Short mmCIF file of C-alpha atoms and ligand atoms in Angstrom, two decimals:
data_model
loop_
_atom_site.label_atom_id
_atom_site.label_comp_id
_atom_site.label_asym_id
_atom_site.label_seq_id
_atom_site.Cartn_x
_atom_site.Cartn_y
_atom_site.Cartn_z
CA MET A 1 0.00 0.00 0.00
CA ASP A 2 1.51 3.35 -0.92
CA THR A 3 1.99 6.14 1.58
CA LYS A 4 -0.74 8.31 0.04
CA THR A 5 -3.35 5.55 0.32
CA ILE A 6 -2.45 4.82 3.95
CA LEU A 7 -2.69 8.51 4.83
CA GLU A 8 -6.07 8.83 3.12
CA MET A 9 -7.51 5.64 4.57
CA ILE A 10 -6.45 6.34 8.18
CA ASP A 11 -7.69 9.89 7.72
CA GLU A 12 -11.13 8.51 6.78
CA LYS A 13 -11.22 6.62 10.09
CA LYS A 14 -9.69 9.45 12.12
CA ASP A 15 -12.87 10.52 13.95
CA LEU A 16 -13.74 6.96 14.90
CA LEU A 17 -10.22 6.24 16.20
CA LEU A 18 -10.11 9.43 18.24
CA GLU A 19 -13.55 8.64 19.67
CA ILE A 20 -12.36 5.17 20.73
CA SER A 21 -9.08 6.42 22.20
CA HIS A 22 -10.86 9.16 24.19
CA GLN A 23 -13.63 6.86 25.42
CA ILE A 24 -11.17 4.24 26.62
CA TRP A 25 -9.06 6.97 28.25
CA ALA A 26 -12.21 7.93 30.19
CA PHE A 27 -13.20 4.33 31.04
CA ALA A 28 -9.73 3.76 32.55
CA GLU A 29 -10.55 0.18 33.49
CA LEU A 30 -8.09 -1.95 35.44
CA SER A 31 -6.51 -5.22 34.30
CA LEU A 32 -8.94 -8.04 33.53
CA LYS A 33 -11.88 -5.77 34.37
CA GLU A 34 -11.95 -4.01 30.99
CA VAL A 35 -15.65 -4.68 30.44
CA LYS A 36 -16.67 -1.38 28.81
CA SER A 37 -13.51 -1.11 26.73
CA THR A 38 -13.97 -4.64 25.42
CA ALA A 39 -17.66 -4.03 24.63
CA LEU A 40 -16.75 -0.92 22.65
CA TYR A 41 -14.15 -2.73 20.54
CA LYS A 42 -16.42 -5.71 19.95
CA GLU A 43 -19.25 -3.44 18.81
CA LYS A 44 -16.97 -1.57 16.40
CA LEU A 45 -15.43 -4.79 15.06
CA LYS A 46 -18.89 -6.25 14.44
CA GLU A 47 -19.99 -3.08 12.66
CA ALA A 48 -16.93 -3.30 10.44
CA GLY A 49 -17.66 -6.90 9.46
CA PHE A 50 -14.99 -8.76 11.46
CA SER A 51 -15.70 -12.26 12.87
CA LEU A 52 -15.47 -12.19 16.63
CA GLN A 53 -13.97 -14.66 19.04
CA GLU A 54 -15.12 -13.71 22.50
CA GLY A 55 -13.14 -14.87 25.52
CA TYR A 56 -9.81 -16.69 25.65
CA ALA A 57 -8.32 -18.83 28.39
CA GLY A 58 -11.18 -18.12 30.79
CA ILE A 59 -10.69 -14.37 30.43
CA ASP A 60 -13.94 -12.66 29.43
CA THR A 61 -12.22 -9.46 28.32
CA ALA A 62 -9.91 -11.22 25.85
CA PHE A 63 -11.19 -11.29 22.29
CA SER A 64 -10.23 -11.11 18.66
CA GLY A 65 -11.78 -9.89 15.42
CA SER A 66 -10.64 -11.49 12.18
CA PHE A 67 -11.21 -11.00 8.50
CA SER A 68 -10.10 -13.41 5.76
CA SER A 69 -9.75 -12.95 2.05
CA GLY A 70 -9.07 -15.61 -0.62
CA SER A 71 -6.97 -18.49 0.75
CA GLY A 72 -6.77 -16.76 4.12
CA LYS A 73 -2.95 -17.03 4.18
CA PRO A 74 -0.78 -15.41 5.43
CA VAL A 75 -2.27 -14.62 8.84
CA ILE A 76 -1.13 -11.35 10.39
CA GLY A 77 -2.02 -10.37 13.97
CA ILE A 78 -2.16 -6.80 15.25
CA LEU A 79 -2.09 -6.61 19.05
CA GLY A 80 -4.12 -4.10 21.06
CA GLU A 81 -4.22 -3.37 24.80
CA PHE A 82 -6.63 -1.22 26.80
CA ASP A 83 -6.09 -1.60 30.57
CA ALA A 84 -5.32 1.32 32.90
CA LEU A 85 -3.51 1.75 36.23
CA SER A 86 -4.92 2.35 39.69
CA GLY A 87 -4.32 5.60 41.54
CA LEU A 88 -3.56 7.54 38.38
CA SER A 89 -6.79 9.44 37.75
CA GLN A 90 -5.81 12.73 36.17
CA LYS A 91 -7.40 15.50 34.13
CA ALA A 92 -6.51 15.45 30.44
CA ALA A 93 -4.25 18.10 28.92
CA SER A 94 -3.43 19.56 32.33
CA THR A 95 0.03 20.68 33.41
CA VAL A 96 -0.69 20.13 37.10
CA LYS A 97 -1.48 16.96 38.99
CA GLU A 98 -5.25 17.02 39.50
CA GLU A 99 -7.45 13.96 39.97
CA LEU A 100 -10.39 13.56 37.64
CA VAL A 101 -12.08 10.91 39.80
CA LYS A 102 -11.25 10.53 43.48
CA ASN A 103 -8.96 7.48 43.92
CA GLY A 104 -9.68 6.61 40.31
CA SER A 105 -7.55 5.00 37.64
CA GLY A 106 -5.78 6.45 34.64
CA HIS A 107 -4.05 5.50 31.42
CA GLY A 108 -0.50 6.09 32.64
CA CYS A 109 0.84 3.61 30.07
CA GLY A 110 -1.22 5.00 27.19
CA HIS A 111 -3.10 1.79 26.40
CA ASN A 112 -6.12 3.85 25.27
CA MET A 113 -3.97 4.89 22.30
CA LEU A 114 -2.31 1.49 21.92
CA GLY A 115 -5.59 -0.31 21.29
CA ALA A 116 -7.12 2.43 19.14
CA ALA A 117 -4.18 2.58 16.70
CA SER A 118 -3.97 -1.21 16.38
CA PHE A 119 -7.72 -1.38 15.78
CA GLY A 120 -7.47 1.40 13.17
CA ALA A 121 -4.73 -0.46 11.33
CA ALA A 122 -6.82 -3.66 11.30
CA LEU A 123 -9.79 -1.74 9.85
CA VAL A 124 -7.74 -0.28 7.02
CA VAL A 125 -5.92 -3.55 6.32
CA LYS A 126 -9.32 -5.24 5.96
CA LYS A 127 -10.27 -2.63 3.36
CA TYR A 128 -6.94 -3.19 1.63
CA LEU A 129 -7.53 -6.96 1.44
CA GLU A 130 -11.06 -6.38 0.14
CA GLY A 131 -9.90 -3.79 -2.37
CA THR A 132 -6.96 -5.72 -3.76
CA GLY A 133 -8.45 -9.20 -3.45
CA ALA A 134 -5.09 -10.26 -1.93
CA ASP A 135 -5.02 -13.53 0.01
CA GLY A 136 -4.72 -13.20 3.75
CA THR A 137 -6.25 -12.89 7.20
CA VAL A 138 -5.92 -9.91 9.49
CA ILE A 139 -6.71 -10.39 13.18
CA PHE A 140 -7.06 -7.64 15.76
CA PHE A 141 -6.33 -9.16 19.16
CA GLY A 142 -7.92 -7.53 22.20
CA CYS A 143 -5.32 -8.35 24.85
CA PRO A 144 -6.49 -7.58 28.40
CA GLY A 145 -4.48 -7.41 31.59
CA GLU A 146 -1.09 -6.21 30.35
CA GLU A 147 -0.45 -4.25 33.55
CA GLY A 148 -1.43 -7.19 35.70
CA GLY A 149 -2.69 -10.61 34.77
CA ALA A 150 -0.46 -11.32 31.73
CA GLY A 151 -3.43 -11.73 29.40
CA LYS A 152 -1.25 -12.58 26.40
CA ALA A 153 0.61 -15.29 28.33
CA PHE A 154 -2.70 -16.93 29.31
CA MET A 155 -3.77 -16.64 25.67
CA ALA A 156 -0.41 -18.18 24.70
CA ARG A 157 -1.07 -21.14 27.01
CA GLU A 158 -4.19 -21.73 24.88
CA GLY A 159 -2.07 -21.55 21.73
CA ALA A 160 -3.56 -18.24 20.57
CA TRP A 161 -0.56 -17.08 18.53
CA ARG A 162 0.66 -20.34 17.02
CA THR A 163 -1.39 -20.02 13.84
CA LEU A 164 -0.06 -16.56 12.96
CA ASP A 165 2.61 -15.87 10.37
CA ALA A 166 3.60 -12.66 12.15
CA ALA A 167 2.38 -10.25 14.83
CA ILE A 168 3.00 -6.52 15.06
CA THR A 169 2.26 -3.97 17.72
CA TRP A 170 3.49 -0.68 19.18
CA HIS A 171 3.61 1.20 22.47
CA PRO A 172 3.11 4.87 23.36
CA ASP A 173 6.36 6.48 24.52
CA TYR A 174 8.26 9.74 24.34
CA VAL A 175 10.26 8.70 21.28
CA ASN A 176 9.55 7.45 17.78
CA CYS A 177 11.76 4.41 17.80
CA SER A 178 12.03 0.81 16.65
CA VAL A 179 12.00 -1.65 19.55
CA THR A 180 14.78 -4.21 19.61
CA GLY A 181 16.59 -6.53 21.96
CA SER A 182 14.97 -8.47 24.74
CA CYS A 183 13.46 -7.93 28.15
CA LEU A 184 13.16 -10.04 31.27
CA SER A 185 10.82 -12.92 31.93
CA CYS A 186 8.79 -12.37 35.08
CA ILE A 187 6.73 -14.50 37.48
CA GLN A 188 4.58 -13.17 40.30
CA LYS A 189 3.41 -15.23 43.25
CA GLU A 190 1.80 -14.30 46.53
CA TYR A 191 2.94 -16.10 49.70
CA ARG A 192 0.15 -16.21 52.25
CA PHE A 193 1.33 -17.15 55.73
CA SER A 194 -0.97 -18.21 58.54
CA GLY A 195 -0.11 -18.52 62.21
CA VAL A 196 -1.99 -18.29 65.50
CA ALA A 197 -3.43 -15.12 67.00
CA ALA A 198 -2.73 -14.42 70.68
CA HIS A 199 -2.46 -11.56 73.17
CA ALA A 200 1.01 -10.23 72.43
CA ALA A 201 1.77 -9.52 76.12
CA GLY A 202 -0.51 -11.98 77.95
CA ASP A 203 -0.05 -15.14 75.84
CA PRO A 204 2.92 -14.61 73.53
CA ASP A 205 3.93 -18.26 73.86
CA LYS A 206 0.60 -19.32 72.32
CA GLY A 207 0.97 -17.06 69.29
CA ARG A 208 2.67 -17.87 65.99
CA SER A 209 3.31 -14.73 63.97
CA ALA A 210 2.63 -14.78 60.24
CA LEU A 211 4.12 -11.30 60.04
CA ASP A 212 7.41 -12.64 61.46
CA ALA A 213 7.37 -15.21 58.66
CA VAL A 214 6.94 -12.48 56.04
CA GLU A 215 9.76 -10.44 57.57
CA LEU A 216 12.11 -13.45 57.72
CA MET A 217 11.23 -14.37 54.15
CA ASN A 218 12.09 -10.84 53.02
CA ILE A 219 15.43 -11.00 54.87
CA GLY A 220 16.17 -14.38 53.29
CA VAL A 221 15.52 -12.95 49.83
CA GLN A 222 17.82 -9.98 50.60
CA TYR A 223 20.64 -12.51 51.05
CA LEU A 224 19.61 -14.37 47.89
CA ARG A 225 20.09 -11.19 45.83
CA GLU A 226 23.87 -11.40 46.25
CA HIS A 227 23.91 -14.86 44.71
CA MET A 228 21.74 -14.55 41.66
CA PRO A 229 22.57 -13.53 38.07
CA ALA A 230 23.33 -9.83 37.65
CA THR A 231 20.47 -9.43 35.17
CA ALA A 232 17.89 -10.97 37.56
CA ARG A 233 15.59 -8.83 39.68
CA VAL A 234 13.43 -9.71 42.70
CA HIS A 235 10.85 -7.23 44.01
CA TYR A 236 8.20 -7.54 46.71
CA ALA A 237 5.23 -5.83 48.32
CA ILE A 238 3.62 -6.72 51.64
CA THR A 239 -0.01 -7.16 50.68
CA ASP A 240 -1.28 -8.12 54.15
CA GLY A 241 0.58 -6.91 57.23
CA GLY A 242 -1.69 -8.90 59.53
CA GLY A 243 -3.65 -6.01 60.99
CA VAL A 244 -3.01 -2.72 62.73
CA SER A 245 -2.73 -3.86 66.34
CA PRO A 246 0.78 -4.59 67.69
CA ASN A 247 -0.88 -6.17 70.71
CA VAL A 248 -2.20 -9.09 68.66
CA VAL A 249 0.18 -11.71 67.30
CA GLN A 250 -0.61 -11.45 63.58
CA PRO A 251 -2.35 -14.66 62.47
CA THR A 252 -2.15 -13.85 58.75
CA ALA A 253 0.31 -11.96 56.57
CA SER A 254 1.06 -12.04 52.86
CA VAL A 255 3.82 -10.89 50.58
CA LEU A 256 3.70 -10.64 46.81
CA TYR A 257 6.95 -11.50 45.00
CA MET A 258 7.92 -10.56 41.47
CA VAL A 259 10.87 -12.61 40.22
CA ARG A 260 12.57 -11.62 36.96
CA SER A 261 15.34 -13.28 34.98
CA ARG A 262 16.64 -13.63 31.41
CA ASP A 263 14.20 -16.29 30.25
CA VAL A 264 11.41 -18.49 31.56
CA PRO A 265 13.58 -21.49 32.62
CA ASP A 266 15.95 -19.14 34.54
CA THR A 267 13.01 -17.37 36.15
CA LEU A 268 11.40 -20.66 37.19
CA ALA A 269 14.70 -21.76 38.76
CA LEU A 270 15.06 -18.50 40.68
CA GLN A 271 11.42 -18.68 41.71
CA GLU A 272 12.07 -22.13 43.24
CA ARG A 273 14.82 -20.61 45.40
CA VAL A 274 12.36 -17.98 46.62
CA ASP A 275 9.88 -20.80 47.34
CA ARG A 276 12.48 -22.53 49.52
CA ILE A 277 13.12 -19.30 51.41
CA ALA A 278 9.37 -19.14 52.13
CA GLU A 279 9.54 -22.72 53.44
CA GLY A 280 12.46 -21.73 55.67
CA ALA A 281 10.57 -18.72 57.02
CA ALA A 282 7.56 -20.93 57.81
CA LEU A 283 9.81 -23.46 59.59
CA MET A 284 11.49 -20.76 61.66
CA THR A 285 8.19 -19.29 62.81
CA ASP A 286 6.15 -22.48 63.07
CA THR A 287 3.62 -21.08 60.61
CA ARG A 288 2.17 -22.40 57.36
CA PHE A 289 1.90 -20.81 53.98
CA GLU A 290 0.24 -21.22 50.62
CA ARG A 291 1.45 -19.95 47.27
CA VAL A 292 -0.91 -18.29 44.86
CA PHE A 293 0.24 -17.89 41.29
CA VAL A 294 -0.50 -14.37 40.03
CA ASP A 295 0.98 -14.13 36.56
CA GLY A 296 4.04 -14.73 34.42
CA THR A 297 5.55 -13.53 31.17
CA ALA A 298 8.31 -14.67 28.85
CA ASP A 299 11.29 -12.62 27.65
CA THR A 300 10.93 -11.12 24.16
CA LEU A 301 12.63 -12.58 21.09
CA PRO A 302 13.70 -9.86 18.68
CA ASN A 303 12.96 -10.30 14.98
CA PRO A 304 15.27 -8.06 12.89
CA PRO A 305 13.45 -8.42 9.51
CA LEU A 306 10.16 -7.36 11.11
CA GLU A 307 11.88 -4.54 13.01
CA ALA A 308 13.32 -3.29 9.72
CA CYS A 309 9.91 -3.47 8.05
CA LEU A 310 8.32 -1.38 10.82
CA TYR A 311 11.19 1.09 10.62
CA ALA A 312 10.89 1.46 6.83
CA ASN A 313 7.25 2.43 7.34
CA MET A 314 8.19 4.82 10.16
CA GLN A 315 10.55 6.52 7.71
CA ALA A 316 8.02 6.61 4.89
CA LEU A 317 5.13 8.10 6.86
CA PRO A 318 5.47 11.77 7.77
CA LEU A 319 5.81 12.44 11.48
CA PRO A 320 3.26 14.66 13.24
CA GLU A 321 3.97 18.35 13.58
CA TYR A 322 3.14 20.21 16.75
CA SER A 323 1.54 23.61 17.29
CA PRO A 324 3.15 26.29 19.50
CA ALA A 325 0.47 25.51 22.12
CA GLU A 326 1.45 21.82 22.11
CA TRP A 327 5.14 22.68 22.49
CA ASP A 328 4.30 25.01 25.40
CA PHE A 329 2.12 22.34 27.03
CA ALA A 330 4.88 19.71 26.71
CA ALA A 331 7.48 22.15 28.07
CA ALA A 332 5.28 22.95 31.08
CA LEU A 333 4.74 19.23 31.76
CA ARG A 334 8.45 18.57 31.43
CA LYS A 335 9.14 21.00 34.27
CA THR A 336 7.18 18.70 36.61
CA TYR A 337 9.70 15.83 36.55
CA GLU A 338 13.42 15.31 36.29
CA SER A 339 14.74 13.76 33.13
CA GLU A 340 18.20 13.34 31.80
CA GLY A 341 20.06 11.43 29.15
CA LEU A 342 19.36 10.84 25.50
CA PRO A 343 16.29 8.92 24.37
CA GLY A 344 16.42 5.44 22.86
CA LEU A 345 18.35 2.21 23.30
CA GLY A 346 20.54 3.00 20.26
CA ALA A 347 21.94 6.14 21.92
CA LYS A 348 23.02 4.02 24.91
CA HIS A 349 24.86 1.40 22.89
CA ASP A 350 26.12 3.09 19.73
CA PRO A 351 28.27 6.26 19.96
CA ALA A 352 27.46 7.28 16.36
CA ILE A 353 23.72 7.09 17.08
CA ALA A 354 24.23 8.95 20.37
CA GLU A 355 25.88 11.77 18.43
CA LYS A 356 22.95 12.06 16.01
CA VAL A 357 20.37 11.88 18.81
CA ARG A 358 22.25 14.56 20.73
CA ALA A 359 21.91 16.89 17.74
CA MET A 360 18.25 16.04 17.03
CA SER A 361 17.16 16.40 20.65
CA GLU A 362 19.25 19.57 21.11
CA ASN A 363 21.31 17.78 23.72
CA GLY A 364 18.25 16.23 25.29
CA THR A 365 16.56 19.56 26.00
CA LYS A 366 13.62 19.44 23.56
CA ALA A 367 10.21 19.08 25.21
CA LEU A 368 9.02 16.78 22.41
CA ASN A 369 11.29 14.33 20.60
CA ASP A 370 9.59 15.19 17.31
CA PHE A 371 12.01 13.14 15.20
CA LEU A 372 12.61 9.54 14.25
CA LEU A 373 15.48 7.91 16.10
CA PRO A 374 18.14 6.30 13.87
CA TYR A 375 17.57 2.61 13.22
CA TYR A 376 19.10 0.37 15.82
CA SER A 377 18.83 -3.39 16.06
CA GLY A 378 20.65 -5.32 18.75
CA GLU A 379 20.59 -8.00 21.39
CA ASP A 380 20.59 -5.70 24.41
CA PHE A 381 18.05 -6.32 27.11
CA SER A 382 15.87 -3.88 28.99
CA PRO A 383 15.12 -4.86 32.57
CA GLY A 384 11.30 -4.56 32.24
CA SER A 385 8.85 -7.26 31.23
CA THR A 386 5.91 -7.50 28.84
CA ASP A 387 3.52 -10.23 27.82
CA VAL A 388 4.33 -9.37 24.18
CA GLY A 389 7.26 -11.71 24.99
CA ASP A 390 4.92 -14.69 25.06
CA VAL A 391 3.64 -13.78 21.60
CA SER A 392 7.20 -13.43 20.30
CA TRP A 393 8.01 -17.05 21.25
CA LEU A 394 5.12 -18.36 19.18
CA THR A 395 5.24 -16.22 16.04
CA PRO A 396 7.64 -13.64 14.54
CA THR A 397 6.82 -10.44 16.44
CA ALA A 398 8.02 -6.85 16.41
CA GLN A 399 6.97 -3.57 17.90
CA PHE A 400 7.87 0.12 17.83
CA THR A 401 7.16 3.18 19.91
CA ALA A 402 5.48 6.44 18.94
CA LEU A 403 5.69 9.81 20.63
CA CYS A 404 2.61 10.31 22.81
CA PHE A 405 4.29 11.78 25.92
CA PRO A 406 6.68 14.69 26.63
CA ALA A 407 10.43 13.99 26.51
CA GLY A 408 11.73 11.86 29.34
CA ALA A 409 8.32 11.53 31.08
CA PRO A 410 8.36 8.78 33.70
CA GLY A 411 6.39 5.64 32.85
CA HIS A 412 3.07 5.10 34.60
CA SER A 413 2.83 8.76 35.56
CA TRP A 414 0.08 11.37 35.82
CA GLN A 415 1.98 13.33 33.16
CA ASN A 416 1.41 10.45 30.73
CA VAL A 417 -2.29 10.30 31.59
CA SER A 418 -2.58 14.04 30.96
CA CYS A 419 -0.64 14.00 27.68
CA GLY A 420 -2.24 10.76 26.45
CA GLY A 421 -5.61 12.51 26.70
CA SER A 422 -4.35 15.55 24.77
CA SER A 423 -3.89 16.31 21.06
CA ILE A 424 -0.26 15.14 21.34
CA GLY A 425 -1.50 11.67 22.23
CA ASP A 426 -4.02 11.83 19.38
CA LYS A 427 -1.30 12.60 16.85
CA GLY A 428 0.96 9.80 18.10
CA MET A 429 -1.90 7.32 17.99
CA LEU A 430 -2.83 8.20 14.39
CA TRP A 431 0.79 8.00 13.25
CA ALA A 432 1.16 4.59 14.91
CA ALA A 433 -1.99 3.38 13.13
CA ARG A 434 -0.46 4.43 9.79
CA VAL A 435 2.84 2.65 10.51
CA LEU A 436 1.10 -0.59 11.56
CA CYS A 437 -1.07 -0.39 8.49
CA GLY A 438 1.87 0.05 6.13
CA ALA A 439 3.81 -2.78 7.78
CA ALA A 440 0.83 -5.15 7.63
CA ALA A 441 0.32 -4.37 3.94
CA ASP A 442 4.03 -5.14 3.33
CA LEU A 443 3.64 -8.47 5.09
CA PHE A 444 0.70 -9.39 2.85
CA SER A 445 2.38 -8.31 -0.36
CA ASP A 446 5.99 -9.42 0.20
CA PRO A 447 6.39 -13.19 0.75
CA ALA A 448 10.19 -12.78 0.97
CA LEU A 449 9.76 -10.54 4.02
CA LEU A 450 7.60 -13.12 5.78
CA ASP A 451 10.11 -15.84 4.86
CA ALA A 452 12.96 -13.78 6.36
CA ALA A 453 10.93 -13.13 9.52
CA GLY A 454 10.07 -16.83 9.75
CA ALA A 455 13.72 -17.85 9.26
CA ALA A 456 14.89 -15.44 12.00
CA PHE A 457 12.22 -16.85 14.31
CA SER A 458 13.22 -20.46 13.54
CA ARG A 459 16.88 -19.69 14.27
CA ARG A 460 16.01 -18.11 17.63
CA THR A 461 13.79 -21.00 18.69
CA ALA A 462 15.98 -23.81 17.31
CA ASP A 463 17.45 -24.75 20.72
CA ARG A 464 14.18 -24.91 22.53
CA GLY A 465 10.58 -23.91 22.04
CA TYR A 466 8.31 -21.77 24.14
CA VAL A 467 8.11 -22.50 27.86
CA CYS A 468 4.87 -21.02 29.11
CA PRO A 469 5.34 -19.30 32.49
CA ILE A 470 1.68 -19.97 33.32
CA PRO A 471 1.19 -23.35 35.05
CA PRO A 472 -1.49 -25.58 33.50
CA ASP A 473 -3.82 -25.20 36.48
CA ALA A 474 -3.37 -21.43 37.05
CA VAL A 475 -6.44 -19.24 36.67
CA PRO A 476 -6.37 -15.53 35.83
CA TYR A 477 -5.79 -13.51 39.00
CA VAL A 478 -8.00 -10.47 39.28
CA ILE A 479 -6.94 -7.95 41.91
CA GLU A 480 -10.03 -6.81 43.83
ZN1 LIG B 501 2.62 -0.22 31.71
ZN1 LIG B 502 2.05 -0.51 28.55
#
């Protein structure tokens, strides 16, 4: 599809995409509770003539809409997300922190835009297949629970991505950049200790403190940290402190652990060491505990041919331009947080790229990184985690980022909620829709590209296949 056609076709859908992005921004529904957001997408997919699959892996808010033409091959998936974050309610397009809904949620990761752009691309690709009569299937995947719940990993356990020839997606960010390298696999489990309540002064000998067990477990894990791989990470939160009275021996206490390592087998091995520390803490305190699986994700496998395809479309499609008011707004937001350094992974690892980025970003001082970062493809890892990783182990997958936030804005922040609900977010979302659309059209029209992506995927998975971090008996964990 040529650039002019993509621009025209996304432009035709512009009002609809903005309406969806704004509505989902306002719904701001939490992971695995995205009922209204899901209903909106399903309604729009039905209206557009997609076949719906409702529910995956016992998750009601997971769905897909597909359209096939001719032989139905190849099959290209476009991934969308739509969950928000708790405690981040924030007025749109505001330069000060002000809650919109008391104790409400907000789209601090920009998933309102993520889903809308992916949906828009699927709509236009359907029209492209209809118009050209090309063979193929396009599937928009509604992936719930990215922030918590690992929706895509549960869908992966059901084999959702195995039938695809490739999957593409994007993420809102403060740079226009290809995404490369890998990230960490992650498993979350809650350890729920139970002991015996007693009067802390009168009958201390009768009590068995679950809170002591949690504290000893945390100390044990502190010592573990010295003896684990440098790239691994272990984080925790005490989810039940056992009550507010020091004069009662705490009969219950829980701690949620997040264990991250390079890949799923490494993470499972590290997780087992944390399990043994929990056993030790229970032994020391004469308490019991149960483990509740929360979620898990795989590391991401990069796919250079797909990354290059996305980047070629990023280069071909003109970047948004910003009005003086938008520059002023971004500059005012930027004053509300500290940011330093040059944007993008390439600038960190390649001195020549760093030099170019320094010039383009005016030494990192611009309020909006209104340029395309130089292409960079590498093996470097970022210490975060995403359930896109689980997709990438089952089909060639690539993603990119588009500017929706002011330069250097912290992730999961009120600044992102504010900007993601502003015209800057709108422009980033529409540009991302165009890039996805162009890349999908390339995948349908260029068999050599799909072959190269498939070959890269086969090389990366030659040693071993996908290990799903979700145990067979685990059920989606919804935080109440
Ligand atoms: Zn996020
Ligand atoms: Zn996100």
